[in-house]
mmCIF file of C-alpha atoms in Angstrom:
data_model
loop_
_atom_site.group_PDB
_atom_site.id
_atom_site.type_symbol
_atom_site.label_atom_id
_atom_site.label_comp_id
_atom_site.label_asym_id
_atom_site.label_seq_id
_atom_site.Cartn_x
_atom_site.Cartn_y
_atom_site.Cartn_z
ATOM 1 C CA UNK A 1 9.217 -11.091 11.436
ATOM 2 C CA UNK A 2 10.291 -11.705 7.891
ATOM 3 C CA UNK A 3 10.111 -8.779 5.480
ATOM 4 C CA UNK A 4 9.441 -8.709 1.786
ATOM 5 C CA UNK A 5 11.837 -10.909 -0.132
ATOM 6 C CA UNK A 6 12.674 -10.838 -3.791
ATOM 7 C CA UNK A 7 14.489 -13.399 -5.929
ATOM 8 C CA UNK A 8 16.858 -13.456 -7.591
ATOM 9 C CA UNK A 9 18.767 -10.521 -6.185
ATOM 10 C CA UNK A 10 20.581 -10.185 -9.491
ATOM 11 C CA UNK A 11 19.646 -11.359 -12.937
ATOM 12 C CA UNK A 12 21.737 -11.043 -16.061
ATOM 13 C CA UNK A 13 20.077 -11.992 -19.353
ATOM 14 C CA UNK A 14 20.538 -11.464 -23.053
ATOM 15 C CA UNK A 15 18.406 -9.246 -25.179
ATOM 16 C CA UNK A 16 15.351 -11.069 -26.424
ATOM 17 C CA UNK A 17 15.161 -13.546 -23.545
ATOM 18 C CA UNK A 18 12.299 -14.080 -21.102
ATOM 19 C CA UNK A 19 12.716 -13.437 -17.399
ATOM 20 C CA UNK A 20 10.677 -13.959 -14.258
ATOM 21 C CA UNK A 21 11.160 -11.973 -11.085
ATOM 22 C CA UNK A 22 9.604 -13.197 -7.843
ATOM 23 C CA UNK A 23 8.278 -11.347 -4.822
ATOM 24 C CA UNK A 24 7.269 -12.824 -1.450
ATOM 25 C CA UNK A 25 5.287 -10.255 0.515
ATOM 26 C CA UNK A 26 5.013 -10.027 4.234
ATOM 27 C CA UNK A 27 2.624 -12.722 5.495
ATOM 28 C CA UNK A 28 -0.958 -11.435 5.696
ATOM 29 C CA UNK A 29 -0.360 -8.415 3.485
ATOM 30 C CA UNK A 30 -3.086 -8.276 0.868
ATOM 31 C CA UNK A 31 -1.749 -5.392 -1.191
ATOM 32 C CA UNK A 32 1.294 -5.872 -3.390
ATOM 33 C CA UNK A 33 3.049 -3.390 -5.609
ATOM 34 C CA UNK A 34 5.766 -3.591 -8.265
ATOM 35 C CA UNK A 35 8.027 -0.628 -9.072
ATOM 36 C CA UNK A 36 10.967 -0.136 -11.440
ATOM 37 C CA UNK A 37 13.948 1.974 -10.481
ATOM 38 C CA UNK A 38 16.209 2.957 -13.321
ATOM 39 C CA UNK A 39 19.671 4.332 -12.704
ATOM 40 C CA UNK A 40 19.590 7.805 -11.237
ATOM 41 C CA UNK A 41 15.788 7.795 -10.939
ATOM 42 C CA UNK A 42 13.255 7.228 -8.253
ATOM 43 C CA UNK A 43 11.027 4.162 -8.251
ATOM 44 C CA UNK A 44 8.277 4.169 -10.870
ATOM 45 C CA UNK A 45 4.946 2.441 -10.217
ATOM 46 C CA UNK A 46 4.216 -0.550 -12.410
ATOM 47 C CA UNK A 47 1.280 -2.526 -11.033
ATOM 48 C CA UNK A 48 -0.821 -2.942 -7.911
ATOM 49 C CA UNK A 49 -2.528 -6.120 -6.691
ATOM 50 C CA UNK A 50 -5.285 -6.351 -4.119
ATOM 51 C CA UNK A 51 -5.530 -10.022 -3.377
ATOM 52 C CA UNK A 52 -5.215 -12.045 -6.597
ATOM 53 C CA UNK A 53 -6.346 -9.384 -9.017
ATOM 54 C CA UNK A 54 -4.398 -6.594 -10.615
ATOM 55 C CA UNK A 55 -6.344 -3.528 -9.548
ATOM 56 C CA UNK A 56 -4.171 -1.094 -11.429
ATOM 57 C CA UNK A 57 -1.650 -2.060 -14.143
ATOM 58 C CA UNK A 58 -1.434 1.364 -15.657
ATOM 59 C CA UNK A 59 2.285 1.613 -14.970
ATOM 60 C CA UNK A 60 3.301 -1.396 -17.066
ATOM 61 C CA UNK A 61 5.274 0.146 -19.970
ATOM 62 C CA UNK A 62 4.053 -2.201 -22.722
ATOM 63 C CA UNK A 63 2.623 -5.650 -23.356
ATOM 64 C CA UNK A 64 5.993 -7.359 -22.870
ATOM 65 C CA UNK A 65 5.453 -6.849 -19.143
ATOM 66 C CA UNK A 66 3.009 -9.002 -17.224
ATOM 67 C CA UNK A 67 2.533 -9.843 -13.503
ATOM 68 C CA UNK A 68 0.519 -12.448 -11.690
ATOM 69 C CA UNK A 69 -0.416 -13.233 -8.104
ATOM 70 C CA UNK A 70 -2.444 -16.457 -8.479
ATOM 71 C CA UNK A 71 -2.973 -17.259 -4.783
ATOM 72 C CA UNK A 72 -2.924 -13.748 -3.370
ATOM 73 C CA UNK A 73 0.507 -14.065 -1.859
ATOM 74 C CA UNK A 74 3.654 -14.565 -4.044
ATOM 75 C CA UNK A 75 3.773 -12.484 -7.168
ATOM 76 C CA UNK A 76 5.812 -12.927 -10.361
ATOM 77 C CA UNK A 77 6.705 -10.162 -12.720
ATOM 78 C CA UNK A 78 7.307 -11.562 -16.216
ATOM 79 C CA UNK A 79 9.148 -9.750 -19.006
ATOM 80 C CA UNK A 80 9.122 -11.152 -22.532
ATOM 81 C CA UNK A 81 11.627 -10.347 -25.263
ATOM 82 C CA UNK A 82 13.790 -8.296 -22.933
ATOM 83 C CA UNK A 83 15.436 -5.157 -24.208
ATOM 84 C CA UNK A 84 18.455 -3.310 -22.962
ATOM 85 C CA UNK A 85 16.211 -0.519 -21.745
ATOM 86 C CA UNK A 86 14.574 -2.933 -19.319
ATOM 87 C CA UNK A 87 17.741 -2.926 -17.223
ATOM 88 C CA UNK A 88 16.822 -1.573 -13.808
ATOM 89 C CA UNK A 89 16.138 -2.569 -10.231
ATOM 90 C CA UNK A 90 12.679 -4.006 -9.867
ATOM 91 C CA UNK A 91 11.190 -3.399 -6.426
ATOM 92 C CA UNK A 92 8.310 -5.050 -4.760
ATOM 93 C CA UNK A 93 6.358 -3.721 -1.808
ATOM 94 C CA UNK A 94 3.430 -4.917 0.235
ATOM 95 C CA UNK A 95 1.058 -3.363 2.723
ATOM 96 C CA UNK A 96 -1.445 -4.762 5.190
ATOM 97 C CA UNK A 97 -5.213 -5.043 4.633
ATOM 98 C CA UNK A 98 -7.445 -2.046 5.196
ATOM 99 C CA UNK A 99 -4.503 0.284 4.855
ATOM 100 C CA UNK A 100 -5.215 2.503 1.919
ATOM 101 C CA UNK A 101 -2.724 5.065 2.979
ATOM 102 C CA UNK A 102 -0.531 2.996 5.182
ATOM 103 C CA UNK A 103 3.103 2.196 4.855
ATOM 104 C CA UNK A 104 4.421 0.165 1.967
ATOM 105 C CA UNK A 105 7.186 -2.212 2.984
ATOM 106 C CA UNK A 106 9.800 -2.653 0.341
ATOM 107 C CA UNK A 107 11.928 -5.617 -0.568
ATOM 108 C CA UNK A 108 15.608 -5.259 -1.500
ATOM 109 C CA UNK A 109 14.904 -5.473 -5.212
ATOM 110 C CA UNK A 110 16.083 -7.528 -8.133
ATOM 111 C CA UNK A 111 18.732 -5.906 -10.281
ATOM 112 C CA UNK A 112 18.034 -6.883 -13.901
ATOM 113 C CA UNK A 113 20.802 -6.401 -16.472
ATOM 114 C CA UNK A 114 19.960 -7.015 -20.122
ATOM 115 C CA UNK A 115 23.055 -7.418 -22.291
ATOM 116 C CA UNK B 1 -1.682 14.174 -11.559
ATOM 117 C CA UNK B 2 0.732 14.248 -8.635
ATOM 118 C CA UNK B 3 4.449 14.807 -8.646
ATOM 119 C CA UNK B 4 7.368 15.721 -6.429
ATOM 120 C CA UNK B 5 10.531 17.673 -7.146
ATOM 121 C CA UNK B 6 13.624 17.138 -5.133
ATOM 122 C CA UNK B 7 16.069 19.988 -5.305
ATOM 123 C CA UNK B 8 19.627 18.795 -5.366
ATOM 124 C CA UNK B 9 20.535 15.313 -6.512
ATOM 125 C CA UNK B 10 23.606 15.386 -4.247
ATOM 126 C CA UNK B 11 23.962 17.122 -0.868
ATOM 127 C CA UNK B 12 27.117 17.139 1.301
ATOM 128 C CA UNK B 13 27.197 18.065 4.916
ATOM 129 C CA UNK B 14 29.770 17.895 7.619
ATOM 130 C CA UNK B 15 29.232 15.491 10.521
ATOM 131 C CA UNK B 16 27.283 17.328 13.171
ATOM 132 C CA UNK B 17 25.869 19.914 10.797
ATOM 133 C CA UNK B 18 22.257 20.485 9.915
ATOM 134 C CA UNK B 19 20.729 18.238 7.228
ATOM 135 C CA UNK B 20 18.191 19.894 4.932
ATOM 136 C CA UNK B 21 16.822 17.967 1.982
ATOM 137 C CA UNK B 22 14.246 19.834 -0.111
ATOM 138 C CA UNK B 23 11.055 18.500 -1.638
ATOM 139 C CA UNK B 24 8.204 20.344 -3.342
ATOM 140 C CA UNK B 25 5.064 18.596 -4.375
ATOM 141 C CA UNK B 26 2.245 19.099 -6.852
ATOM 142 C CA UNK B 27 -1.156 17.645 -6.284
ATOM 143 C CA UNK B 28 -4.698 18.602 -7.251
ATOM 144 C CA UNK B 29 -6.077 17.121 -4.007
ATOM 145 C CA UNK B 30 -4.718 17.022 -0.490
ATOM 146 C CA UNK B 31 -1.709 14.786 -0.643
ATOM 147 C CA UNK B 32 -0.046 12.267 1.556
ATOM 148 C CA UNK B 33 3.709 12.816 1.681
ATOM 149 C CA UNK B 34 6.541 10.472 2.537
ATOM 150 C CA UNK B 35 10.268 10.419 2.924
ATOM 151 C CA UNK B 36 12.022 7.145 2.283
ATOM 152 C CA UNK B 37 15.692 6.295 2.776
ATOM 153 C CA UNK B 38 17.662 3.755 0.750
ATOM 154 C CA UNK B 39 20.989 2.468 2.024
ATOM 155 C CA UNK B 40 23.332 0.789 -0.454
ATOM 156 C CA UNK B 41 22.037 -2.597 -1.563
ATOM 157 C CA UNK B 42 19.019 -2.343 0.680
ATOM 158 C CA UNK B 43 15.325 -1.744 0.145
ATOM 159 C CA UNK B 44 13.501 1.503 0.717
ATOM 160 C CA UNK B 45 12.719 2.209 4.331
ATOM 161 C CA UNK B 46 10.044 4.697 5.455
ATOM 162 C CA UNK B 47 11.481 7.587 7.459
ATOM 163 C CA UNK B 48 8.258 9.466 8.064
ATOM 164 C CA UNK B 49 4.881 10.314 6.510
ATOM 165 C CA UNK B 50 2.370 13.113 6.498
ATOM 166 C CA UNK B 51 -1.304 12.069 6.277
ATOM 167 C CA UNK B 52 -3.169 15.302 7.059
ATOM 168 C CA UNK B 53 -2.724 15.308 10.821
ATOM 169 C CA UNK B 54 0.041 17.375 12.411
ATOM 170 C CA UNK B 55 2.017 19.402 9.912
ATOM 171 C CA UNK B 56 5.319 18.753 11.733
ATOM 172 C CA UNK B 57 6.078 15.061 11.390
ATOM 173 C CA UNK B 58 8.752 13.280 13.376
ATOM 174 C CA UNK B 59 10.349 10.139 11.981
ATOM 175 C CA UNK B 60 12.999 7.653 12.768
ATOM 176 C CA UNK B 61 16.682 8.393 13.322
ATOM 177 C CA UNK B 62 16.057 11.989 14.427
ATOM 178 C CA UNK B 63 14.615 13.168 11.122
ATOM 179 C CA UNK B 64 11.539 15.401 10.850
ATOM 180 C CA UNK B 65 9.658 17.184 8.082
ATOM 181 C CA UNK B 66 7.155 20.008 7.990
ATOM 182 C CA UNK B 67 4.250 20.149 5.613
ATOM 183 C CA UNK B 68 3.798 23.717 4.333
ATOM 184 C CA UNK B 69 0.727 23.945 2.090
ATOM 185 C CA UNK B 70 1.386 27.606 1.191
ATOM 186 C CA UNK B 71 4.835 26.680 -0.141
ATOM 187 C CA UNK B 72 3.820 23.178 -1.424
ATOM 188 C CA UNK B 73 6.900 21.929 0.415
ATOM 189 C CA UNK B 74 7.808 18.962 2.597
ATOM 190 C CA UNK B 75 11.480 19.468 3.389
ATOM 191 C CA UNK B 76 13.335 16.907 5.477
ATOM 192 C CA UNK B 77 15.637 18.039 8.306
ATOM 193 C CA UNK B 78 17.865 16.631 10.993
ATOM 194 C CA UNK B 79 19.676 18.921 13.458
ATOM 195 C CA UNK B 80 22.974 17.041 13.480
ATOM 196 C CA UNK B 81 24.211 14.739 10.768
ATOM 197 C CA UNK B 82 25.755 11.425 11.601
ATOM 198 C CA UNK B 83 28.015 9.330 9.386
ATOM 199 C CA UNK B 84 25.393 6.652 9.299
ATOM 200 C CA UNK B 85 22.931 9.070 7.640
ATOM 201 C CA UNK B 86 24.799 8.748 4.346
ATOM 202 C CA UNK B 87 22.277 7.277 1.969
ATOM 203 C CA UNK B 88 19.831 8.188 -0.760
ATOM 204 C CA UNK B 89 16.588 9.859 0.250
ATOM 205 C CA UNK B 90 13.406 9.888 -1.704
ATOM 206 C CA UNK B 91 10.479 12.183 -1.311
ATOM 207 C CA UNK B 92 7.142 10.704 -2.422
ATOM 208 C CA UNK B 93 3.480 11.707 -2.754
ATOM 209 C CA UNK B 94 0.209 9.782 -3.020
ATOM 210 C CA UNK B 95 -3.405 10.695 -2.871
ATOM 211 C CA UNK B 96 -6.166 8.825 -1.113
ATOM 212 C CA UNK B 97 -7.906 6.618 -3.585
ATOM 213 C CA UNK B 98 -8.380 3.323 -1.924
ATOM 214 C CA UNK B 99 -4.747 2.406 -2.279
ATOM 215 C CA UNK B 100 -1.390 4.106 -2.464
ATOM 216 C CA UNK B 101 -0.219 4.868 -5.935
ATOM 217 C CA UNK B 102 2.984 6.505 -4.853
ATOM 218 C CA UNK B 103 4.954 8.858 -7.093
ATOM 219 C CA UNK B 104 8.577 9.202 -6.076
ATOM 220 C CA UNK B 105 11.114 11.967 -6.689
ATOM 221 C CA UNK B 106 14.476 11.266 -8.322
ATOM 222 C CA UNK B 107 16.238 11.058 -4.996
ATOM 223 C CA UNK B 108 18.893 13.044 -3.188
ATOM 224 C CA UNK B 109 22.188 11.402 -2.231
ATOM 225 C CA UNK B 110 23.407 12.637 1.140
ATOM 226 C CA UNK B 111 27.090 12.553 1.785
ATOM 227 C CA UNK B 112 28.347 13.137 5.348
ATOM 228 C CA UNK B 113 31.875 14.406 5.608
ATOM 229 C CA UNK B 114 33.807 13.543 8.796
#
């Protein structure tokens, strides 16, 4: 079946601009996660959704970052007033219901470059 | 707080040689431990996971890892490296809390020399 998809695969923007990154989880997966992977680092947790609500947003670095999942499926990560330090690969993952410790299935990521 | 330390950001092995990628964890409660692999321009793929059952865990592509509580380690091994094993490998830890808040290591790039 289809895996987690993320669009766009690459995004180049200028400092100060607004960007949206989209994640389509695996159908039926209720849990959705966003991670950020900076160059030479492992992925860092940003936010976790269970259904439509953000159950844990403790990883969002500041209030320029926001994520939504209005219908409990597709999620959008929004970054306002982008800064060069936001350049990274943004990864999305989903996992099936009732799977507190089950596998997270990762998408290929969106590479964001802020000039 | 939970964390993992991967020893060696780059590891080179000859084709056919033993692969050993080291990972040590820190957790105040019994952890769940994972190894993920990332091929160039692809997403993370789960190799194997430890969730408090058998301490020796077998994964895909011939990889295995052993949970050693006394050493707080979860090293990844494969008896014989193949060229296709060249990738970046991430060790990760989470604790049971209703959902997986996974903390990743910085990764180890494995180079396989023909």
